[in-house]
Amino acid sequence: MVTRSAFEAPPEWRARRVGGREENSGHPLPPGSVLKRRWWWRQRPVPRLTSAMSSAAGPDPSEAPEERRFLSTAEAAALERELLEDYRFGRQQLVELCGHASAVAVTKAFPLPALSRKQRTVLVVCGPEQNGAVGLVCARHLRVFEYEPTIFYPMRSLDLLHRDLTTQCEKMDIPFLSYLPTEVQLINEAYGLVVDAVLGPGVEPGEVGGPCTRALATLKLLSIPLVSLDIPSGWDAETGSDAEDGLRPDVLVSLAAPKRCAGRFSGRHHFVAGRFVPDDVRRKFALRLPGYTGTDCVAAL
Amino acid sequence: MSGVRTLLGLGLLVAGSRLLRIKSETIACRSGPTWWGPQRLNSGGRWDSEVMASTAVKYLSQEEAQAVDQELFNEYQFSVDQLMELAGLSCATAIAKAYPPTSMSRSPPTVLVICGPGNNGGDGLVCARHLKLFGYEPTIYYPKRPNKPLFTALVTQCQKMDIPFLGEMPSEPTMIDELYELVVDAIFGFSFKGDVREPFHSILSVLKGLTVPIASIDIPSGAGTQKMGQGRLGPYPPDSCPHQV
């Protein structure tokens, strides 16, 4: 058999479909040859019209609407709905990808080799909703990454996803605190950093109950680094109006795309984490996301 | 015969002390210089290069691999969706490290992902989706699709991301060599037993004739997990070894 380099280009007179476009190197066909349509050429799905393209009075489809960098709370919910309903992603998949990417973001902001033993201890504070679930996944991946997470998860959700994620953490010997000291100095001394996974966008602080609210009050006084997942808990997701007397995280890890209140973030690092938004969805929401490099699931802003 | 084959295992997900201790049992292969050698994997500083280079990689027998799986599902309450997502993501990451887009001749590089009828196929579907996000141009061949929500959802995710599904398998290796720069074998995994039935027998025959590289998810499909030399893909090339990503 003729050995050929794997990277040798195919004979130039054959046009081939790449990405739905006919590609032809421009060389003329040898006389008498017939350009055969390969039977296995991919059956591409009919391109779907985006809402911008389908509206009759809409803008010229060749001009992308001006892209922006932040999502409102309603848009974030709509994007999630599109992924869950149209794309048939499972909530578990997305939570897993967000939690894993959040853990990777933590490792970028606080690389393990530079940390002392004490600094590797991480307190992950989880609320009862989806933000908390992401925190549980994040804690588990931090454990795999050889950090030493401890979880404070006072208001445990009864839904199956949260229960399973809790079991996974328990079985990996990640301790769960039964109470959080109100004396912040105790936290500063026991841990190297804290991950705030209490409240996500669209969840009112009043909805989550006493222990979480008290935990947030304590975290406001923290002197060790604080990493907030998606939005700093307690901030208004639209306006960031609690930015002054709310949590002041050092690191913000926006999940999938930054929310509006991220505009008021003034800490050290802002990452976008969770590389799963398909290009079509990104364009539909006119989102400009930072460029991820290589196989990274986290990008710094 | 064929290009370098890279074997990719499931990501090592659980490091806790409660994980069943697996006594290693080697799948016969010769260890040699490997592309993953002393390089540090730089995704989040996950593994120390020292750990990678010095700790012997444990090879699992089929029973042990199944036991690990059972423990993860039953004791740790992982769901298939979760593990499959992590496995597919890890495999896509490994492939992208082994065959970075900049080293491939086409832009975007074209990849053919062949998915089998079980969980290995599901891993392949997830892998294809992440490869698309990483800037590759995957195409999937998925002839036997289980009628389960997990798999139909994964197919939908790929379709919605404009990843084409082939109607038929190219019948000659040269056809694949011309169109694709890399093939991902996600046909059979570690629980495979018995004879290879059609259409996979023909598919494996075609793959044996490829010159482009093949990356196999978990094990080279059809290879006996216990014995060497019975591989339907032919004798193992001696420079490849299964490993955990």
Coordinates of N, CA and C in Angstrom, one line a residue, chain B residues 155-241:
Chain B
V155 N -27.3 13.4 20.7 CA -27.3 13.6 19.3 C -27.9 14.9 18.9
T156 N -29.0 15.3 19.7 CA -29.6 16.6 19.4 C -28.6 17.7 19.6
Q157 N -27.8 17.6 20.7 CA -26.8 18.7 21.0 C -25.9 18.8 19.8
C158 N -25.4 17.7 19.3 CA -24.5 17.7 18.2 C -25.1 18.3 16.9
Q159 N -26.3 17.8 16.6 CA -27.0 18.3 15.4 C -27.2 19.8 15.5
K160 N -27.7 20.3 16.7 CA -27.9 21.7 16.8 C -26.6 22.5 16.7
M161 N -25.5 21.9 16.9 CA -24.2 22.6 16.7 C -23.7 22.4 15.3
D162 N -24.6 21.9 14.4 CA -24.2 21.7 13.0 C -23.0 20.7 12.9
I163 N -23.0 19.7 13.7 CA -22.1 18.6 13.4 C -22.8 17.6 12.6
P164 N -22.3 17.4 11.4 CA -23.0 16.5 10.4 C -22.9 15.0 10.9
F165 N -23.9 14.3 10.5 CA -23.9 12.8 10.8 C -23.9 12.1 9.4
L166 N -22.9 11.3 9.2 CA -22.8 10.6 7.9 C -24.0 9.6 7.8
G167 N -24.5 9.4 6.5 CA -25.5 8.4 6.3 C -24.9 7.0 6.1
E168 N -23.7 7.0 5.6 CA -23.0 5.7 5.4 C -21.5 5.8 5.7
M169 N -21.0 4.7 6.0 CA -19.5 4.7 6.3 C -18.8 4.6 5.0
P170 N -17.8 5.4 4.8 CA -16.9 5.3 3.6 C -16.4 3.9 3.6
S171 N -16.4 3.3 2.4 CA -16.1 1.9 2.3 C -14.6 1.6 2.1
E172 N -13.8 2.6 1.8 CA -12.4 2.4 1.6 C -11.6 3.3 2.5
P173 N -10.5 2.8 3.0 CA -9.7 3.7 3.9 C -9.2 4.9 3.2
T174 N -8.9 4.9 1.9 CA -8.4 6.0 1.2 C -9.4 7.2 1.2
M175 N -10.7 6.8 1.2 CA -11.7 7.9 1.2 C -11.6 8.6 2.5
I176 N -11.4 7.9 3.6 CA -11.3 8.6 4.9 C -10.0 9.4 4.9
D177 N -8.9 8.8 4.5 CA -7.7 9.5 4.5 C -7.7 10.8 3.8
E178 N -8.5 10.9 2.7 CA -8.6 12.1 2.0 C -9.4 13.2 2.6
L179 N -10.4 12.8 3.3 CA -11.3 13.8 3.9 C -11.0 14.2 5.3
Y180 N -10.4 13.3 6.0 CA -10.2 13.6 7.5 C -8.8 13.5 7.9
E181 N -8.4 14.3 8.8 CA -7.0 14.2 9.3 C -6.8 13.3 10.5
L182 N -7.9 13.0 11.1 CA -7.9 12.2 12.3 C -9.2 11.5 12.5
V183 N -9.1 10.3 13.0 CA -10.3 9.5 13.3 C -10.4 9.2 14.8
V184 N -11.5 9.4 15.4 CA -11.7 9.1 16.8 C -12.6 7.8 16.8
D185 N -12.0 6.8 17.4 CA -12.7 5.5 17.5 C -13.4 5.4 18.9
A186 N -14.7 5.6 18.8 CA -15.5 5.5 20.0 C -16.5 4.4 19.9
I187 N -16.0 3.3 19.4 CA -17.0 2.2 19.0 C -17.3 1.3 20.2
F188 N -16.2 0.7 20.7 CA -16.4 -0.2 21.8 C -15.6 0.2 23.0
G189 N -16.1 0.0 24.2 CA -15.3 0.3 25.4 C -14.9 -0.9 26.2
F190 N -14.7 -0.7 27.4 CA -14.1 -1.8 28.2 C -15.1 -2.9 28.5
S191 N -16.3 -2.6 28.4 CA -17.3 -3.7 28.7 C -17.6 -4.6 27.5
F192 N -16.9 -4.3 26.4 CA -17.1 -5.1 25.2 C -16.7 -6.6 25.4
K193 N -17.6 -7.4 24.9 CA -17.3 -8.9 25.0 C -17.8 -9.5 23.8
G194 N -17.2 -10.7 23.5 CA -17.8 -11.5 22.4 C -17.4 -11.0 21.0
D195 N -18.2 -11.4 20.0 CA -17.8 -11.1 18.7 C -18.3 -9.8 18.2
V196 N -17.5 -9.3 17.3 CA -17.9 -8.0 16.7 C -18.9 -8.2 15.6
R197 N -20.1 -7.6 15.8 CA -21.2 -7.8 14.8 C -21.1 -6.7 13.8
E198 N -21.8 -6.9 12.7 CA -22.0 -5.8 11.7 C -22.8 -4.7 12.3
P199 N -22.7 -3.5 11.9 CA -21.8 -3.1 10.9 C -20.4 -2.8 11.3
F200 N -20.1 -3.1 12.6 CA -18.9 -2.7 13.2 C -17.7 -3.5 12.7
H201 N -18.0 -4.7 12.3 CA -16.9 -5.6 11.8 C -16.3 -4.9 10.5
S202 N -17.2 -4.5 9.6 CA -16.7 -3.9 8.4 C -16.0 -2.6 8.7
I203 N -16.6 -1.8 9.7 CA -16.0 -0.5 10.0 C -14.6 -0.7 10.5
L204 N -14.4 -1.7 11.4 CA -13.1 -1.9 11.9 C -12.1 -2.3 10.8
S205 N -12.6 -3.1 9.9 CA -11.7 -3.5 8.8 C -11.3 -2.3 8.0
V206 N -12.2 -1.3 7.8 CA -11.8 -0.1 7.1 C -10.8 0.6 7.9
L207 N -11.0 0.7 9.2 CA -10.1 1.5 10.0 C -8.7 0.9 10.1
K208 N -8.6 -0.4 9.9 CA -7.3 -1.0 9.9 C -6.4 -0.5 8.8
G209 N -7.1 -0.1 7.7 CA -6.3 0.3 6.5 C -5.9 1.8 6.5
L210 N -6.3 2.5 7.6 CA -6.1 4.0 7.5 C -4.6 4.4 7.6
T211 N -4.3 5.5 7.0 CA -3.0 6.1 7.3 C -3.1 7.3 8.2
V212 N -4.3 7.9 8.3 CA -4.4 9.0 9.3 C -4.4 8.5 10.7
P213 N -4.1 9.3 11.7 CA -4.0 8.8 13.0 C -5.4 8.4 13.5
I214 N -5.4 7.4 14.4 CA -6.7 7.1 15.1 C -6.5 7.3 16.6
A215 N -7.4 8.0 17.2 CA -7.4 8.1 18.7 C -8.6 7.2 19.2
S216 N -8.3 6.3 20.0 CA -9.3 5.4 20.5 C -9.7 5.8 21.9
I217 N -11.0 5.8 22.2 CA -11.5 6.2 23.5 C -11.5 4.9 24.3
D218 N -10.8 5.0 25.4 CA -10.7 3.9 26.4 C -9.9 2.7 26.0
I219 N -10.4 2.0 25.0 CA -9.5 0.9 24.4 C -9.7 0.9 22.9
P220 N -8.8 0.4 22.2 CA -9.0 0.3 20.8 C -10.1 -0.7 20.5
S221 N -11.1 -0.3 19.8 CA -12.3 -1.1 19.7 C -12.0 -2.5 19.2
G222 N -12.6 -3.4 19.8 CA -12.5 -4.8 19.4 C -11.3 -5.5 19.9
A223 N -10.4 -4.7 20.5 CA -9.2 -5.4 21.1 C -9.7 -6.1 22.4
G224 N -9.2 -7.4 22.5 CA -9.6 -8.1 23.7 C -9.0 -7.3 24.9
T225 N -9.8 -7.0 25.9 CA -9.3 -6.2 27.0 C -8.3 -7.0 27.9
Q226 N -8.4 -8.3 27.8 CA -7.5 -9.1 28.7 C -6.3 -9.6 28.0
K227 N -6.5 -9.9 26.7 CA -5.4 -10.6 26.0 C -4.9 -9.7 24.9
M228 N -3.7 -9.8 24.7 CA -3.1 -9.0 23.5 C -3.1 -9.9 22.3
G229 N -3.1 -9.2 21.2 CA -3.0 -10.0 19.9 C -4.3 -10.4 19.4
Q230 N -5.4 -10.3 20.2 CA -6.6 -10.7 19.6 C -7.4 -9.5 19.1
G231 N -6.7 -8.4 19.1 CA -7.4 -7.2 18.7 C -7.9 -7.3 17.3
R232 N -9.1 -6.9 17.1 CA -9.7 -6.9 15.7 C -9.0 -5.8 14.9
L233 N -8.4 -4.9 15.6 CA -7.7 -3.9 14.9 C -6.3 -4.4 14.6
G234 N -6.0 -5.6 14.8 CA -4.7 -6.2 14.5 C -3.8 -6.1 15.7
P235 N -2.6 -6.5 15.5 CA -1.7 -6.5 16.7 C -1.4 -5.1 17.1
Y236 N -1.2 -4.9 18.4 CA -0.9 -3.6 18.9 C 0.4 -3.1 18.4
P237 N 0.4 -1.9 17.9 CA 1.7 -1.3 17.6 C 2.4 -1.1 19.0
P238 N 3.6 -1.4 19.1 CA 4.3 -1.4 20.4 C 4.5 -0.1 21.1
D239 N 4.2 1.0 20.4 CA 4.5 2.3 21.0 C 3.3 2.9 21.6
S240 N 2.3 2.2 21.8 CA 1.1 2.8 22.3 C 0.7 2.1 23.6
C241 N 0.2 2.8 24.5 CA -0.3 2.2 25.8 C -1.5 2.9 26.2

